[in-house]
Tab-separated table of C-alpha atoms in Angstrom:
chain	number	residue	atom	x	y	z
A	1	MET	CA	0.003	0.097	-0.063
A	2	ARG	CA	1.464	3.349	-0.947
A	3	LEU	CA	1.039	6.536	1.255
A	4	LEU	CA	0.366	9.545	-1.180
A	5	ILE	CA	1.450	12.965	0.350
A	6	PRO	CA	0.232	16.025	-1.536
A	7	THR	CA	2.915	17.934	-3.254
A	8	ARG	CA	2.536	21.148	-1.116
A	9	ALA	CA	2.440	19.070	1.867
A	10	PHE	CA	5.642	17.318	1.006
A	11	ALA	CA	7.371	20.575	0.196
A	12	ARG	CA	6.338	21.892	3.641
A	13	CYS	CA	7.568	18.932	5.322
A	14	ARG	CA	10.968	19.005	3.417
A	15	LEU	CA	11.300	22.729	4.307
A	16	ALA	CA	10.649	22.053	7.854
A	17	ALA	CA	13.349	19.268	7.932
A	18	LEU	CA	15.810	21.479	6.167
A	19	THR	CA	15.117	24.325	8.689
A	20	GLN	CA	15.586	22.103	11.566
A	21	THR	CA	18.992	20.855	10.050
A	22	ALA	CA	20.118	24.517	9.480
A	23	ARG	CA	19.151	25.346	12.971
A	24	ALA	CA	21.257	22.358	14.448
A	25	VAL	CA	24.122	23.424	12.121
A	26	LEU	CA	24.074	27.048	13.454
A	27	LEU	CA	23.752	25.817	17.015
A	28	GLY	CA	26.634	23.558	16.481
A	29	CYS	CA	28.752	26.407	15.029
A	30	PHE	CA	27.776	28.795	17.959
A	31	LEU	CA	28.889	26.008	20.469
A	32	LEU	CA	32.291	25.641	18.773
A	33	ILE	CA	32.863	29.277	18.635
A	34	LEU	CA	31.763	29.575	22.212
A	35	GLY	CA	33.948	26.731	23.332
A	36	GLY	CA	36.991	28.140	21.573
A	37	ALA	CA	36.412	31.560	23.244
A	38	LEU	CA	36.377	29.998	26.718
A	39	LEU	CA	39.424	27.834	25.819
A	40	ASP	CA	41.192	31.082	24.916
A	41	ALA	CA	40.061	32.748	27.794
A	42	ARG	CA	41.518	30.062	30.177
A	43	GLN	CA	44.998	30.126	28.341
A	44	PRO	CA	47.504	32.394	29.557
A	45	PRO	CA	48.673	35.399	27.306
A	46	LEU	CA	51.677	34.755	25.223
A	47	ARG	CA	54.904	36.609	26.365
A	48	SER	CA	57.968	37.532	24.381
A	49	PHE	CA	61.319	36.276	25.331
A	50	GLN	CA	64.796	36.377	23.894
A	51	PHE	CA	67.897	34.012	24.265
A	52	THR	CA	71.300	34.417	22.921
A	53	GLU	CA	74.313	31.952	22.583
A	54	ALA	CA	77.460	31.926	20.482
A	55	HIS	CA	77.642	29.359	17.865
A	56	MET	CA	79.471	28.898	14.527
A	57	GLY	CA	81.666	31.828	15.059
A	58	THR	CA	78.861	34.240	15.558
A	59	MET	CA	76.028	35.242	17.886
A	60	TRP	CA	72.801	33.564	17.657
A	61	SER	CA	69.494	34.821	19.003
A	62	ILE	CA	66.011	33.243	19.539
A	63	THR	CA	63.198	35.663	19.918
A	64	CYS	CA	59.828	33.898	20.633
A	65	TYR	CA	56.526	33.971	22.332
A	66	GLY	CA	55.258	31.484	24.832
A	67	PRO	CA	53.108	31.016	28.019
A	68	ASP	CA	55.944	31.238	30.595
A	69	ARG	CA	59.822	31.510	30.850
A	70	GLU	CA	60.304	27.873	31.865
A	71	THR	CA	58.563	26.422	28.909
A	72	VAL	CA	60.129	28.754	26.423
A	73	SER	CA	63.610	28.426	28.112
A	74	SER	CA	63.510	24.674	27.818
A	75	ALA	CA	62.723	24.924	24.248
A	76	ALA	CA	65.463	27.435	23.425
A	77	LYS	CA	67.967	25.483	25.163
A	78	ALA	CA	67.195	22.303	23.002
A	79	ALA	CA	67.178	24.531	20.060
A	80	PHE	CA	70.637	25.807	20.773
A	81	GLN	CA	71.822	22.246	21.530
A	82	ARG	CA	70.733	21.336	18.167
A	83	VAL	CA	72.790	24.041	16.672
A	84	ALA	CA	75.917	22.910	18.572
A	85	GLU	CA	75.455	19.344	17.343
A	86	LEU	CA	75.383	20.442	13.615
A	87	ASP	CA	78.369	22.893	14.091
A	88	ALA	CA	80.296	19.727	15.434
A	89	MET	CA	79.451	17.896	12.288
A	90	MET	CA	79.784	20.559	9.685
A	91	THR	CA	82.759	22.864	10.821
A	92	ASP	CA	85.914	22.967	8.827
A	93	TYR	CA	87.848	24.365	11.799
A	94	ASP	CA	87.779	21.028	13.629
A	95	SER	CA	89.842	18.026	12.199
A	96	ASN	CA	87.462	15.634	13.848
A	97	SER	CA	84.279	16.932	12.288
A	98	GLU	CA	82.411	14.593	10.084
A	99	LEU	CA	82.755	17.177	7.187
A	100	LEU	CA	86.800	17.213	7.310
A	101	ARG	CA	86.732	13.404	7.987
A	102	LEU	CA	85.042	13.024	4.607
A	103	GLY	CA	87.439	15.365	2.949
A	104	GLU	CA	90.342	13.058	4.027
A	105	ALA	CA	88.560	10.014	2.827
A	106	GLN	CA	89.800	7.937	-0.323
A	107	SER	CA	88.447	9.602	-3.532
A	108	GLY	CA	86.324	7.456	-5.899
A	109	VAL	CA	84.813	5.526	-3.091
A	110	ALA	CA	81.226	5.825	-1.479
A	111	HIS	CA	81.518	6.762	2.134
A	112	PRO	CA	78.535	6.543	4.602
A	113	ILE	CA	77.412	9.727	5.986
A	114	SER	CA	74.940	11.106	8.561
A	115	ARG	CA	71.464	12.031	7.630
A	116	GLU	CA	72.016	15.528	8.437
A	117	LEU	CA	75.205	15.855	6.263
A	118	LEU	CA	73.557	14.120	3.605
A	119	GLU	CA	70.539	16.691	3.753
A	120	VAL	CA	72.630	19.784	3.843
A	121	MET	CA	74.900	18.674	1.081
A	122	ALA	CA	71.822	17.574	-1.109
A	123	ALA	CA	70.412	21.000	-0.441
A	124	ALA	CA	73.638	22.703	-1.481
A	125	GLN	CA	74.033	20.570	-4.673
A	126	LYS	CA	70.568	21.620	-5.693
A	127	VAL	CA	71.435	25.387	-5.540
A	128	SER	CA	74.671	24.472	-7.466
A	129	ARG	CA	72.660	23.142	-10.295
A	130	GLU	CA	70.099	25.885	-10.264
A	131	SER	CA	72.794	28.544	-10.161
A	132	GLU	CA	75.100	26.804	-12.817
A	133	GLY	CA	77.737	26.393	-10.216
A	134	ALA	CA	77.977	29.920	-8.840
A	135	PHE	CA	77.247	28.157	-5.400
A	136	ASP	CA	79.644	25.374	-4.701
A	137	ILE	CA	80.667	23.455	-1.581
A	138	THR	CA	83.564	22.043	-3.365
A	139	ALA	CA	85.357	25.532	-3.321
A	140	GLY	CA	87.027	24.602	-0.091
A	141	PRO	CA	90.624	24.819	-1.459
A	142	LEU	CA	89.947	28.221	-2.836
A	143	ILE	CA	88.408	29.462	0.406
A	144	GLN	CA	91.407	28.219	2.283
A	145	ALA	CA	93.771	30.259	-0.035
A	146	TRP	CA	91.721	33.499	0.412
A	147	ARG	CA	91.614	33.042	4.205
A	148	ARG	CA	95.234	32.900	4.268
A	149	ALA	CA	95.250	36.060	2.007
A	150	ARG	CA	93.174	37.849	4.407
A	151	ARG	CA	95.572	37.050	7.515
A	152	GLN	CA	98.797	37.776	5.572
A	153	ARG	CA	97.356	40.595	3.398
A	154	GLU	CA	98.832	38.936	0.450
A	155	LEU	CA	97.110	37.679	-2.752
A	156	PRO	CA	97.224	33.851	-3.281
A	157	SER	CA	99.744	32.961	-5.917
A	158	GLY	CA	98.520	32.146	-9.413
A	159	GLU	CA	99.991	28.532	-8.918
A	160	ARG	CA	98.105	27.981	-5.755
A	161	LEU	CA	94.775	29.254	-7.249
A	162	ALA	CA	95.415	27.051	-10.242
A	163	GLU	CA	95.935	23.997	-8.167
A	164	ALA	CA	92.771	24.715	-6.214
A	165	LEU	CA	90.659	25.305	-9.238
A	166	SER	CA	91.722	21.913	-10.519
A	167	VAL	CA	89.785	20.200	-7.836
A	168	VAL	CA	86.736	22.479	-7.533
A	169	GLY	CA	83.537	21.648	-9.243
A	170	TYR	CA	80.171	20.621	-7.641
A	171	THR	CA	79.954	17.646	-10.250
A	172	ASN	CA	82.965	16.125	-8.422
A	173	LEU	CA	80.826	15.306	-5.451
A	174	SER	CA	78.316	12.576	-5.815
A	175	LEU	CA	75.634	11.765	-3.423
A	176	ASP	CA	73.522	8.526	-3.056
A	177	LEU	CA	70.243	9.639	-1.278
A	178	ARG	CA	68.990	6.145	-0.940
A	179	HIS	CA	72.222	4.629	0.803
A	180	SER	CA	73.257	7.977	2.545
A	181	THR	CA	76.689	8.082	1.018
A	182	ALA	CA	79.009	10.520	-0.659
A	183	THR	CA	81.797	9.927	-3.065
A	184	LEU	CA	84.530	12.504	-3.851
A	185	ARG	CA	85.449	11.795	-7.379
A	186	VAL	CA	88.906	13.323	-7.349
A	187	PRO	CA	91.882	13.337	-4.872
A	188	ARG	CA	92.565	16.595	-2.741
A	189	MET	CA	88.949	17.938	-2.625
A	190	ARG	CA	88.007	19.993	0.420
A	191	LEU	CA	84.279	20.656	1.137
A	192	ASP	CA	83.188	24.003	2.689
A	193	LEU	CA	79.616	24.470	4.145
A	194	GLY	CA	80.154	28.017	5.252
A	195	GLY	CA	77.403	29.289	2.692
A	196	ILE	CA	74.815	27.049	3.891
A	197	ALA	CA	75.498	25.610	7.483
A	198	LYS	CA	74.156	28.454	9.416
A	199	GLY	CA	70.879	28.586	7.434
A	200	PHE	CA	70.441	24.835	7.822
A	201	ALA	CA	71.132	24.982	11.537
A	202	ALA	CA	68.689	27.971	11.903
A	203	ASP	CA	66.110	25.811	10.089
A	204	ALA	CA	66.849	22.951	12.429
A	205	ALA	CA	66.558	25.150	15.674
A	206	LEU	CA	63.095	26.572	14.491
A	207	GLU	CA	61.910	22.976	14.005
A	208	VAL	CA	63.059	22.025	17.578
A	209	LEU	CA	61.025	25.102	18.865
A	210	ARG	CA	58.038	24.072	17.042
A	211	ARG	CA	58.204	20.556	18.381
A	212	HIS	CA	58.173	22.105	21.852
A	213	GLY	CA	55.093	24.035	20.970
A	214	ILE	CA	56.739	27.260	20.283
A	215	ARG	CA	55.612	28.148	16.676
A	216	ARG	CA	55.808	32.137	17.041
A	217	ALA	CA	59.617	32.339	16.722
A	218	LEU	CA	62.703	33.802	14.905
A	219	VAL	CA	66.061	32.440	14.757
A	220	ALA	CA	68.806	34.665	13.886
A	221	ALA	CA	72.318	33.743	12.989
A	222	SER	CA	74.150	36.867	11.951
A	223	GLY	CA	72.746	37.506	8.460
A	224	ASP	CA	70.485	34.484	8.360
A	225	LEU	CA	67.096	34.263	9.635
A	226	ALA	CA	64.635	31.213	10.089
A	227	ILE	CA	61.255	32.827	10.788
A	228	GLY	CA	58.088	31.002	12.027
A	229	ASP	CA	54.571	32.066	12.730
A	230	ALA	CA	53.802	35.767	13.330
A	231	PRO	CA	53.886	37.522	16.737
A	232	PRO	CA	50.554	37.752	18.389
A	233	GLY	CA	48.253	40.285	16.639
A	234	GLU	CA	51.028	41.036	13.941
A	235	ARG	CA	51.055	40.166	10.274
A	236	GLY	CA	54.608	38.956	10.470
A	237	TRP	CA	58.024	39.768	12.006
A	238	LYS	CA	59.506	43.191	11.228
A	239	ILE	CA	62.601	42.784	9.189
A	240	ARG	CA	64.741	45.757	7.996
A	241	VAL	CA	66.366	45.260	4.637
A	242	GLY	CA	68.454	47.403	2.339
A	243	ASP	CA	71.419	49.461	3.376
A	244	PRO	CA	71.878	48.675	7.095
A	245	GLU	CA	73.379	51.974	7.874
A	246	SER	CA	70.908	54.176	6.084
A	247	ARG	CA	68.703	56.389	8.371
A	248	THR	CA	66.079	57.038	5.490
A	249	ASN	CA	63.365	54.792	4.048
A	250	VAL	CA	64.972	55.370	0.643
A	251	LEU	CA	67.765	52.955	1.211
A	252	ALA	CA	66.313	50.841	3.861
A	253	PHE	CA	62.852	49.713	4.630
A	254	ALA	CA	60.874	47.175	6.652
A	255	LEU	CA	59.140	43.940	5.592
A	256	TYR	CA	56.789	41.944	7.727
A	257	LEU	CA	57.403	38.209	7.048
A	258	LYS	CA	56.342	34.788	8.431
A	259	ASN	CA	57.335	31.155	7.758
A	260	VAL	CA	60.091	31.957	5.428
A	261	GLY	CA	64.051	32.114	5.293
A	262	VAL	CA	65.848	35.445	4.995
A	263	SER	CA	69.568	35.794	4.361
A	264	THR	CA	71.803	38.728	3.357
A	265	SER	CA	75.323	38.235	1.970
A	266	GLY	CA	77.824	40.717	0.790
A	267	ASP	CA	81.268	42.462	1.609
A	268	ALA	CA	79.953	45.054	3.895
A	269	GLU	CA	81.725	43.557	6.897
A	270	GLN	CA	84.093	40.600	5.491
A	271	PHE	CA	86.720	41.839	3.123
A	272	VAL	CA	90.441	42.446	2.670
A	273	ARG	CA	92.143	45.379	0.973
A	274	ILE	CA	95.392	44.411	-0.659
A	275	GLU	CA	97.460	46.706	-3.015
A	276	GLY	CA	94.649	49.230	-3.003
A	277	LYS	CA	91.901	46.832	-4.099
A	278	GLN	CA	88.994	45.435	-2.042
A	279	TYR	CA	88.586	41.743	-2.160
A	280	SER	CA	85.330	40.176	-0.594
A	281	HIS	CA	85.263	37.107	1.556
A	282	ILE	CA	83.021	35.536	-1.172
A	283	VAL	CA	84.936	33.572	-3.787
A	284	ASP	CA	83.835	32.902	-7.253
A	285	PRO	CA	84.384	29.088	-7.787
A	286	ALA	CA	84.754	29.692	-11.543
A	287	THR	CA	87.631	32.129	-11.286
A	288	GLY	CA	89.115	31.540	-8.008
A	289	SER	CA	89.232	35.165	-7.133
A	290	GLY	CA	87.431	36.972	-4.149
A	291	LEU	CA	84.799	39.291	-5.434
A	292	THR	CA	85.798	42.742	-6.372
A	293	ASN	CA	82.426	44.129	-7.332
A	294	ARG	CA	80.561	45.764	-4.443
A	295	VAL	CA	77.395	43.957	-4.009
A	296	GLN	CA	74.829	42.983	-1.272
A	297	ALA	CA	71.958	40.499	-1.758
A	298	THR	CA	69.133	39.757	0.680
A	299	VAL	CA	67.100	36.654	-0.393
A	300	ILE	CA	63.742	35.435	0.838
A	301	ALA	CA	63.137	31.610	0.372
A	302	ASP	CA	61.078	28.962	1.702
A	303	SER	CA	63.652	28.002	4.132
A	304	ALA	CA	66.945	29.624	5.697
A	305	THR	CA	68.915	26.707	4.177
A	306	ARG	CA	68.053	27.908	0.693
A	307	SER	CA	68.208	31.801	1.487
A	308	ASP	CA	71.617	31.210	2.867
A	309	ALA	CA	72.944	29.520	-0.240
A	310	TRP	CA	71.187	31.657	-2.671
A	311	ALA	CA	72.390	34.997	-1.141
A	312	THR	CA	75.929	33.831	-1.831
A	313	ALA	CA	74.984	32.718	-5.116
A	314	ALA	CA	73.294	35.942	-5.954
A	315	CYS	CA	76.325	37.906	-4.967
A	316	ILE	CA	78.612	35.813	-7.348
A	317	LEU	CA	76.129	35.989	-10.181
A	318	GLY	CA	75.547	39.656	-10.070
A	319	VAL	CA	72.328	41.695	-10.530
A	320	GLU	CA	71.518	40.544	-14.121
A	321	LYS	CA	72.350	36.854	-14.047
A	322	GLY	CA	71.176	36.518	-10.368
A	323	THR	CA	67.931	38.060	-11.083
A	324	ARG	CA	67.416	35.590	-14.194
A	325	ALA	CA	68.265	32.743	-11.961
A	326	LEU	CA	66.126	33.783	-8.976
A	327	ASP	CA	63.008	34.470	-11.164
A	328	ARG	CA	62.873	30.888	-12.354
A	329	ASP	CA	61.686	29.784	-8.859
A	330	ARG	CA	58.606	31.453	-7.557
A	331	ARG	CA	59.617	30.856	-3.935
A	332	LEU	CA	62.605	32.937	-4.360
A	333	SER	CA	63.160	36.683	-4.304
A	334	ALA	CA	65.909	39.022	-3.758
A	335	LEU	CA	66.951	42.725	-3.146
A	336	PHE	CA	70.245	43.721	-4.571
A	337	VAL	CA	72.318	46.700	-2.970
A	338	VAL	CA	75.002	47.942	-5.534
A	339	PRO	CA	76.867	51.215	-5.835
A	340	GLY	CA	74.869	54.042	-7.457
A	341	PRO	CA	75.667	57.363	-8.733
A	342	ALA	CA	78.732	59.043	-7.188
A	343	THR	CA	79.015	57.538	-3.647
A	344	GLY	CA	75.502	56.492	-3.393
A	345	LEU	CA	73.838	53.100	-3.462
A	346	ARG	CA	70.930	51.475	-5.518
A	347	LEU	CA	68.331	48.907	-4.360
A	348	ILE	CA	67.363	46.581	-7.193
A	349	PRO	CA	64.577	44.113	-6.251
A	350	THR	CA	63.729	41.053	-8.404
A	351	ARG	CA	60.083	41.045	-9.534
A	352	ARG	CA	58.741	38.892	-6.644
A	353	PHE	CA	60.411	40.874	-3.848
A	354	PRO	CA	57.711	42.152	-1.463
A	355	ALA	CA	57.017	45.846	-1.202
A	356	GLY	CA	58.400	47.321	2.153
A	357	GLY	CA	57.492	50.294	4.375
A	358	PRO	CA	58.687	52.251	7.250
């Protein structure tokens, strides 16, 4: 037997059912919002804290927000401990570091390496390919030659640079990601992670903070920043870029950034003047020479690991080549600071570099 319901009655029944469902949904949403508000009201307000320690030859700082000093201090201590562990692996000032032990290993043989060393070298090799060799962690022999030049204030000999150049080239380093091994293809190679290790360690420190529940944080290692969630009530962390000595907004301005890496590289502080000519601490792996063209680059990337490496690569490539290379990746942007008219400076942003303010 079928029960026939008139069309209008059916419509009224359906409307009533829909209305009842809508009311239930609205009530549920209201209760969720109310519950969230009550939960927020019970949580203590976040407070700002800052911690500093010396690592990797420079001062590090962690600025973050958390509920109380005990919680945040424990997280910061763990983050700095992670930086110290990575420094011990990657430094080229300690003959016992994993990096230098690898450099002394027999060439042409695959050697097991730690997960951390594999990750940072794989990231470095990626930037080497993208920058067509402008960034190169096999440039260790050249960097050693120029360190000596800065100490002695004497240019490296042509013979020494030629010998160093003969073993430099990122294709001379082979990584096996599956088996976690590295192979140095030619003898007398020396690896140098100085252009990427601080960024990598800053990312690692930020990740430790996140695992401790501290997500609103900024890790600063000299010119390398690993930036987490924004401070409470802010759209991002205020970062000043451009000419650091400028007192005007023409040559320096502020950006508000979150969940990115930011790195600045150049010859503003680390250089040597020999025979009336200024040489940067940044060495071009193609020529073997310290840079002589005045340039500074601030790079924003999806990680401090990549921003660190790309800041060095951008300085070596220069404005034109650097801009073309950076523009190929939508997650990269940069601001170049170069000499301008007379004794002034010019700021040249790539097309994705964000607009700043006071």
